[in-house]
Amino acid sequence: MKFSKKQIERYSRQIILKKIGATGQKKLLKSSVLIIGAGGLGSPIAMYLTALGVGNIGIIDKDNIEISNLARQIIFSTEDLGRGKSSTAINKLKKINPDIKLKSFNIKLTKKNINQIAKNFDFIVDGSDNFRTRFLINDYCLKNKKTLVSGAISKFDGQVYTFNFSKKNSPCLRCFIPKMPVNLDADSCEYDGVLGTLGGIIGSIQANEVIKEILRIGDSLCGYVLIIDGLKLAFRKVKLNKRSDCYCNEKY
Ligand SMILES: [Zn+2]
């Protein structure tokens, strides 16, 4: 592919970076990322990935925009209340960067449809708000050897994990959370509350990690979990080992 003059200008601050360059920027434009959830995490993830030139982006979310979403889901405006999240997000993203191929999935992600939806995307970013979806995505990516960048926020805290399942020794989410939480469908933001900015902090780190994984630059977070305490402003990178008795060892 050849850059247009406008593209060279649009991406000039990244093309100038030695670790990215024209080759890296082209790689980004050719890459595909599926974002699960257009919420507090999905908003900044989608906006950054679109703005910086990830060429193919899908967003899946079945919900409509509620007023309680607006304090953290910064891709939406007050006038969007009641509209579908995924299609409204896509409409906003088109305005940010017309270069990007965008696809909206206004549907609940299930065991039955995940393969059909995710098969056309090379990288998966999880910004979902419940354990059922998180485990479903973990198991799909594990089975299909895809790279998953997962994030979670609650109260003033957040976590980021990267699982590169093309690597044999990559741990999985179940290595970190071996015991199933009691209420799989619970949205922790609804029950425990969350400060809106945590979505921006964790979502931006997730977007940054996806770019690193696509371009294979820097140190991968794979094998670690990043734990952020927003009140203390403490960042801890904790080693995450593959558990020998984990699902990821037994089944695959
Ligand atoms: Zn595991």
mmCIF file of C-alpha atoms and ligand atoms in Angstrom:
data_model
loop_
_atom_site.group_PDB
_atom_site.id
_atom_site.type_symbol
_atom_site.label_atom_id
_atom_site.label_comp_id
_atom_site.label_asym_id
_atom_site.label_seq_id
_atom_site.Cartn_x
_atom_site.Cartn_y
_atom_site.Cartn_z
ATOM 1 C CA MET A 1 0.000 0.000 0.000
ATOM 2 C CA LYS A 2 0.999 3.613 -0.590
ATOM 3 C CA PHE A 3 0.301 6.486 1.752
ATOM 4 C CA SER A 4 -1.712 9.414 0.482
ATOM 5 C CA LYS A 5 -0.346 12.878 1.235
ATOM 6 C CA LYS A 6 -3.021 13.330 3.873
ATOM 7 C CA GLN A 7 -2.112 10.052 5.552
ATOM 8 C CA ILE A 8 1.552 11.031 5.738
ATOM 9 C CA GLU A 9 0.509 14.227 7.488
ATOM 10 C CA ARG A 10 -2.066 12.557 9.734
ATOM 11 C CA TYR A 11 0.369 9.941 10.999
ATOM 12 C CA SER A 12 3.542 12.054 10.774
ATOM 13 C CA ARG A 13 4.237 12.071 14.542
ATOM 14 C CA GLN A 14 4.220 8.285 14.588
ATOM 15 C CA ILE A 15 6.003 7.760 11.267
ATOM 16 C CA ILE A 16 8.843 9.906 12.628
ATOM 17 C CA LEU A 17 9.337 7.435 15.496
ATOM 18 C CA LYS A 18 12.199 5.061 14.666
ATOM 19 C CA LYS A 19 10.407 2.067 16.215
ATOM 20 C CA ILE A 20 7.330 2.701 14.036
ATOM 21 C CA GLY A 21 8.309 4.467 10.801
ATOM 22 C CA ALA A 22 6.384 4.127 7.532
ATOM 23 C CA THR A 23 6.598 0.316 7.759
ATOM 24 C CA GLY A 24 5.057 0.240 11.227
ATOM 25 C CA GLN A 25 2.320 2.674 10.299
ATOM 26 C CA LYS A 26 1.412 0.534 7.278
ATOM 27 C CA LYS A 27 1.318 -2.493 9.551
ATOM 28 C CA LEU A 28 -1.124 -0.677 11.845
ATOM 29 C CA LEU A 29 -3.331 0.270 8.891
ATOM 30 C CA LYS A 30 -3.407 -3.374 7.813
ATOM 31 C CA SER A 31 -4.119 -4.727 11.291
ATOM 32 C CA SER A 32 -7.479 -5.690 12.749
ATOM 33 C CA VAL A 33 -8.684 -5.354 16.320
ATOM 34 C CA LEU A 34 -11.969 -6.415 17.891
ATOM 35 C CA ILE A 35 -13.004 -4.358 20.905
ATOM 36 C CA ILE A 36 -15.376 -6.103 23.288
ATOM 37 C CA GLY A 37 -17.600 -3.569 25.014
ATOM 38 C CA ALA A 38 -18.152 0.088 24.129
ATOM 39 C CA GLY A 39 -18.073 1.216 27.746
ATOM 40 C CA GLY A 40 -15.675 2.942 30.104
ATOM 41 C CA LEU A 41 -12.694 0.999 28.718
ATOM 42 C CA GLY A 42 -13.984 0.556 25.171
ATOM 43 C CA SER A 43 -14.439 4.322 24.691
ATOM 44 C CA PRO A 44 -10.769 5.372 25.019
ATOM 45 C CA ILE A 45 -9.554 2.119 23.445
ATOM 46 C CA ALA A 46 -11.691 2.681 20.327
ATOM 47 C CA MET A 47 -10.899 6.386 20.089
ATOM 48 C CA TYR A 48 -7.125 5.883 20.315
ATOM 49 C CA LEU A 49 -6.948 2.883 18.009
ATOM 50 C CA THR A 50 -9.050 4.735 15.419
ATOM 51 C CA ALA A 51 -7.117 7.989 15.726
ATOM 52 C CA LEU A 52 -3.687 6.411 15.443
ATOM 53 C CA GLY A 53 -4.564 4.314 12.438
ATOM 54 C CA VAL A 54 -5.480 0.709 13.242
ATOM 55 C CA GLY A 55 -7.060 -0.072 9.874
ATOM 56 C CA ASN A 56 -9.863 -2.473 10.807
ATOM 57 C CA ILE A 57 -11.813 -2.125 14.013
ATOM 58 C CA GLY A 58 -14.870 -3.987 15.229
ATOM 59 C CA ILE A 59 -16.900 -3.081 18.298
ATOM 60 C CA ILE A 60 -19.336 -5.405 19.973
ATOM 61 C CA ASP A 61 -21.870 -4.202 22.533
ATOM 62 C CA LYS A 62 -25.560 -5.024 22.801
ATOM 63 C CA ASP A 63 -26.505 -2.258 25.250
ATOM 64 C CA ASN A 64 -28.131 1.121 24.763
ATOM 65 C CA ILE A 65 -26.667 4.290 26.206
ATOM 66 C CA GLU A 66 -27.935 5.141 29.690
ATOM 67 C CA ILE A 67 -27.398 8.323 31.645
ATOM 68 C CA SER A 68 -25.311 6.458 34.259
ATOM 69 C CA ASN A 69 -22.824 5.586 31.486
ATOM 70 C CA LEU A 70 -21.913 9.147 30.616
ATOM 71 C CA ALA A 71 -19.576 9.881 33.557
ATOM 72 C CA ARG A 72 -16.979 7.473 32.131
ATOM 73 C CA GLN A 73 -18.009 6.379 28.615
ATOM 74 C CA ILE A 74 -16.533 9.457 26.974
ATOM 75 C CA ILE A 75 -17.290 8.498 23.379
ATOM 76 C CA PHE A 76 -20.997 9.242 24.053
ATOM 77 C CA SER A 77 -22.856 12.523 24.505
ATOM 78 C CA THR A 78 -26.070 13.403 26.335
ATOM 79 C CA GLU A 79 -27.936 13.527 23.016
ATOM 80 C CA ASP A 80 -27.060 9.835 22.454
ATOM 81 C CA LEU A 81 -29.185 8.578 25.368
ATOM 82 C CA GLY A 82 -31.232 5.542 24.360
ATOM 83 C CA ARG A 83 -29.224 4.843 21.196
ATOM 84 C CA GLY A 84 -27.281 1.627 20.600
ATOM 85 C CA LYS A 85 -23.733 1.797 21.956
ATOM 86 C CA SER A 86 -21.829 -0.005 19.208
ATOM 87 C CA SER A 87 -23.392 1.858 16.255
ATOM 88 C CA THR A 88 -23.221 5.238 18.026
ATOM 89 C CA ALA A 89 -19.544 4.616 18.837
ATOM 90 C CA ILE A 90 -18.856 3.734 15.191
ATOM 91 C CA ASN A 91 -20.526 6.959 14.017
ATOM 92 C CA LYS A 92 -18.246 8.987 16.299
ATOM 93 C CA LEU A 93 -15.147 7.078 15.222
ATOM 94 C CA LYS A 94 -15.878 7.717 11.518
ATOM 95 C CA LYS A 95 -15.558 11.419 12.270
ATOM 96 C CA ILE A 96 -12.223 10.932 14.044
ATOM 97 C CA ASN A 97 -10.602 9.048 11.170
ATOM 98 C CA PRO A 98 -12.276 8.259 7.814
ATOM 99 C CA ASP A 99 -9.360 5.923 6.893
ATOM 100 C CA ILE A 100 -10.570 3.192 9.211
ATOM 101 C CA LYS A 101 -12.871 0.298 8.315
ATOM 102 C CA LEU A 102 -15.334 0.059 11.180
ATOM 103 C CA LYS A 103 -17.843 -2.634 11.999
ATOM 104 C CA SER A 104 -20.505 -2.604 14.675
ATOM 105 C CA PHE A 105 -21.926 -5.744 16.301
ATOM 106 C CA ASN A 106 -25.085 -4.905 18.229
ATOM 107 C CA ILE A 107 -25.348 -8.306 19.850
ATOM 108 C CA LYS A 108 -24.513 -10.156 23.049
ATOM 109 C CA LEU A 109 -21.303 -12.157 22.728
ATOM 110 C CA THR A 110 -21.969 -15.852 23.312
ATOM 111 C CA LYS A 111 -20.226 -19.186 22.977
ATOM 112 C CA LYS A 112 -22.246 -19.730 19.789
ATOM 113 C CA ASN A 113 -21.400 -16.494 17.972
ATOM 114 C CA ILE A 114 -17.891 -15.617 19.197
ATOM 115 C CA ASN A 115 -16.123 -17.585 16.494
ATOM 116 C CA GLN A 116 -18.111 -16.009 13.665
ATOM 117 C CA ILE A 117 -17.603 -12.492 15.050
ATOM 118 C CA ALA A 118 -13.960 -12.707 16.112
ATOM 119 C CA LYS A 119 -12.514 -14.819 13.285
ATOM 120 C CA ASN A 120 -11.777 -11.800 11.057
ATOM 121 C CA PHE A 121 -9.803 -9.989 13.745
ATOM 122 C CA ASP A 122 -6.176 -10.688 14.642
ATOM 123 C CA PHE A 123 -6.142 -8.972 18.027
ATOM 124 C CA ILE A 124 -8.817 -8.897 20.706
ATOM 125 C CA VAL A 125 -9.186 -6.199 23.357
ATOM 126 C CA ASP A 126 -11.481 -6.931 26.239
ATOM 127 C CA GLY A 127 -13.264 -4.018 27.868
ATOM 128 C CA SER A 128 -16.262 -6.018 29.030
ATOM 129 C CA ASP A 129 -17.822 -5.590 32.448
ATOM 130 C CA ASN A 130 -18.568 -9.147 33.590
ATOM 131 C CA PHE A 131 -16.738 -12.401 34.252
ATOM 132 C CA ARG A 132 -18.867 -14.533 31.957
ATOM 133 C CA THR A 133 -17.735 -12.513 28.920
ATOM 134 C CA ARG A 134 -14.134 -12.269 30.152
ATOM 135 C CA PHE A 135 -13.805 -16.024 30.488
ATOM 136 C CA LEU A 136 -15.542 -16.608 27.147
ATOM 137 C CA ILE A 137 -13.048 -14.326 25.382
ATOM 138 C CA ASN A 138 -10.103 -15.842 27.270
ATOM 139 C CA ASP A 139 -11.085 -19.345 26.193
ATOM 140 C CA TYR A 140 -11.708 -18.312 22.570
ATOM 141 C CA CYS A 141 -8.335 -16.535 22.264
ATOM 142 C CA LEU A 142 -6.564 -19.449 23.941
ATOM 143 C CA LYS A 143 -8.116 -21.949 21.545
ATOM 144 C CA ASN A 144 -7.392 -19.799 18.474
ATOM 145 C CA LYS A 145 -3.928 -18.633 19.610
ATOM 146 C CA LYS A 146 -4.840 -14.969 19.414
ATOM 147 C CA THR A 147 -3.403 -12.113 21.427
ATOM 148 C CA LEU A 148 -5.767 -10.738 24.065
ATOM 149 C CA VAL A 149 -5.335 -7.484 25.933
ATOM 150 C CA SER A 150 -7.722 -7.495 28.833
ATOM 151 C CA GLY A 151 -8.591 -4.747 31.299
ATOM 152 C CA ALA A 152 -10.790 -4.270 34.319
ATOM 153 C CA ILE A 153 -11.781 -1.327 36.506
ATOM 154 C CA SER A 154 -13.562 -1.025 39.830
ATOM 155 C CA LYS A 155 -13.721 1.774 42.406
ATOM 156 C CA PHE A 156 -10.339 3.570 42.117
ATOM 157 C CA ASP A 157 -8.401 0.548 40.843
ATOM 158 C CA GLY A 158 -7.685 -1.226 37.615
ATOM 159 C CA GLN A 159 -5.754 -4.089 36.031
ATOM 160 C CA VAL A 160 -4.313 -4.823 32.613
ATOM 161 C CA TYR A 161 -3.231 -8.238 31.287
ATOM 162 C CA THR A 162 -1.811 -9.271 27.947
ATOM 163 C CA PHE A 163 -2.058 -12.896 26.894
ATOM 164 C CA ASN A 164 -0.149 -13.820 23.769
ATOM 165 C CA PHE A 165 -1.487 -17.293 23.123
ATOM 166 C CA SER A 166 0.796 -17.867 20.159
ATOM 167 C CA LYS A 167 3.457 -18.293 22.869
ATOM 168 C CA LYS A 168 3.346 -21.706 24.510
ATOM 169 C CA ASN A 169 4.114 -20.449 27.997
ATOM 170 C CA SER A 170 1.505 -17.665 28.064
ATOM 171 C CA PRO A 171 -0.662 -17.819 31.168
ATOM 172 C CA CYS A 172 -4.392 -17.173 30.814
ATOM 173 C CA LEU A 173 -7.026 -15.294 32.774
ATOM 174 C CA ARG A 174 -7.992 -18.503 34.568
ATOM 175 C CA CYS A 175 -4.403 -18.851 35.846
ATOM 176 C CA PHE A 176 -4.957 -15.526 37.614
ATOM 177 C CA ILE A 177 -8.577 -16.067 38.659
ATOM 178 C CA PRO A 178 -8.854 -19.830 39.265
ATOM 179 C CA LYS A 179 -12.015 -19.623 41.372
ATOM 180 C CA MET A 180 -15.143 -18.613 39.518
ATOM 181 C CA PRO A 181 -16.667 -15.496 41.045
ATOM 182 C CA VAL A 182 -20.116 -16.155 42.535
ATOM 183 C CA ASN A 183 -22.046 -13.807 40.273
ATOM 184 C CA LEU A 184 -20.620 -14.225 36.782
ATOM 185 C CA ASP A 185 -22.869 -11.590 35.228
ATOM 186 C CA ALA A 186 -22.306 -8.887 37.833
ATOM 187 C CA ASP A 187 -21.094 -5.574 36.507
ATOM 188 C CA SER A 188 -18.728 -4.404 39.247
ATOM 189 C CA CYS A 189 -19.149 -0.740 38.223
ATOM 190 C CA GLU A 190 -22.860 -0.946 38.945
ATOM 191 C CA TYR A 191 -22.450 -2.567 42.364
ATOM 192 C CA ASP A 192 -19.136 -1.204 43.624
ATOM 193 C CA GLY A 193 -18.928 2.092 41.723
ATOM 194 C CA VAL A 194 -15.982 3.418 39.730
ATOM 195 C CA LEU A 195 -14.270 6.752 39.197
ATOM 196 C CA GLY A 196 -14.680 7.696 35.508
ATOM 197 C CA THR A 197 -11.000 8.464 34.927
ATOM 198 C CA LEU A 198 -10.021 4.860 35.639
ATOM 199 C CA GLY A 199 -11.543 3.957 32.255
ATOM 200 C CA GLY A 200 -9.208 6.459 30.599
ATOM 201 C CA ILE A 201 -6.125 5.251 32.488
ATOM 202 C CA ILE A 202 -6.675 1.520 31.952
ATOM 203 C CA GLY A 203 -8.213 1.851 28.462
ATOM 204 C CA SER A 204 -5.288 3.967 27.237
ATOM 205 C CA ILE A 205 -2.806 1.425 28.594
ATOM 206 C CA GLN A 206 -4.738 -1.352 26.838
ATOM 207 C CA ALA A 207 -4.610 0.605 23.540
ATOM 208 C CA ASN A 208 -0.871 1.150 24.065
ATOM 209 C CA GLU A 209 -0.317 -2.568 24.709
ATOM 210 C CA VAL A 210 -2.251 -3.577 21.564
ATOM 211 C CA ILE A 211 -0.069 -1.296 19.448
ATOM 212 C CA LYS A 212 3.055 -2.837 21.014
ATOM 213 C CA GLU A 213 1.771 -6.325 20.285
ATOM 214 C CA ILE A 214 0.858 -5.478 16.665
ATOM 215 C CA LEU A 215 4.231 -3.856 16.011
ATOM 216 C CA ARG A 216 6.174 -6.199 18.291
ATOM 217 C CA ILE A 217 7.973 -3.335 19.965
ATOM 218 C CA GLY A 218 8.990 -2.829 23.583
ATOM 219 C CA ASP A 219 8.494 -5.336 26.373
ATOM 220 C CA SER A 220 5.298 -7.359 26.173
ATOM 221 C CA LEU A 221 3.130 -7.364 29.277
ATOM 222 C CA CYS A 222 2.463 -11.051 28.598
ATOM 223 C CA GLY A 223 3.322 -13.030 31.727
ATOM 224 C CA TYR A 224 2.516 -10.141 34.046
ATOM 225 C CA VAL A 225 -0.501 -8.352 35.383
ATOM 226 C CA LEU A 226 -0.356 -4.595 35.836
ATOM 227 C CA ILE A 227 -2.220 -3.536 38.958
ATOM 228 C CA ILE A 228 -2.991 0.142 39.386
ATOM 229 C CA ASP A 229 -4.142 1.814 42.591
ATOM 230 C CA GLY A 230 -5.539 5.136 41.445
ATOM 231 C CA LEU A 231 -5.698 6.675 44.933
ATOM 232 C CA LYS A 232 -2.114 5.877 45.917
ATOM 233 C CA LEU A 233 -1.055 6.249 42.293
ATOM 234 C CA ALA A 234 0.865 3.010 42.611
ATOM 235 C CA PHE A 235 1.624 0.837 39.560
ATOM 236 C CA ARG A 236 2.654 -2.748 40.274
ATOM 237 C CA LYS A 237 3.712 -5.229 37.594
ATOM 238 C CA VAL A 238 3.260 -8.658 39.087
ATOM 239 C CA LYS A 239 4.598 -11.846 37.516
ATOM 240 C CA LEU A 240 1.784 -14.104 36.378
ATOM 241 C CA ASN A 241 2.799 -17.711 35.972
ATOM 242 C CA LYS A 242 0.985 -20.384 34.029
ATOM 243 C CA ARG A 243 -0.711 -22.624 36.583
ATOM 244 C CA SER A 244 -0.022 -26.306 36.006
ATOM 245 C CA ASP A 245 -3.555 -27.235 37.087
ATOM 246 C CA CYS A 246 -5.251 -24.559 34.963
ATOM 247 C CA TYR A 247 -7.870 -25.073 32.294
ATOM 248 C CA CYS A 248 -5.351 -23.739 29.724
ATOM 249 C CA ASN A 249 -3.136 -26.781 30.376
ATOM 250 C CA GLU A 250 -5.809 -29.453 30.628
ATOM 251 C CA LYS A 251 -7.971 -28.705 27.637
ATOM 252 C CA TYR A 252 -5.643 -27.513 24.911
HETATM 253 ZN ZN ZN B 1 -4.559 -20.686 32.490
#
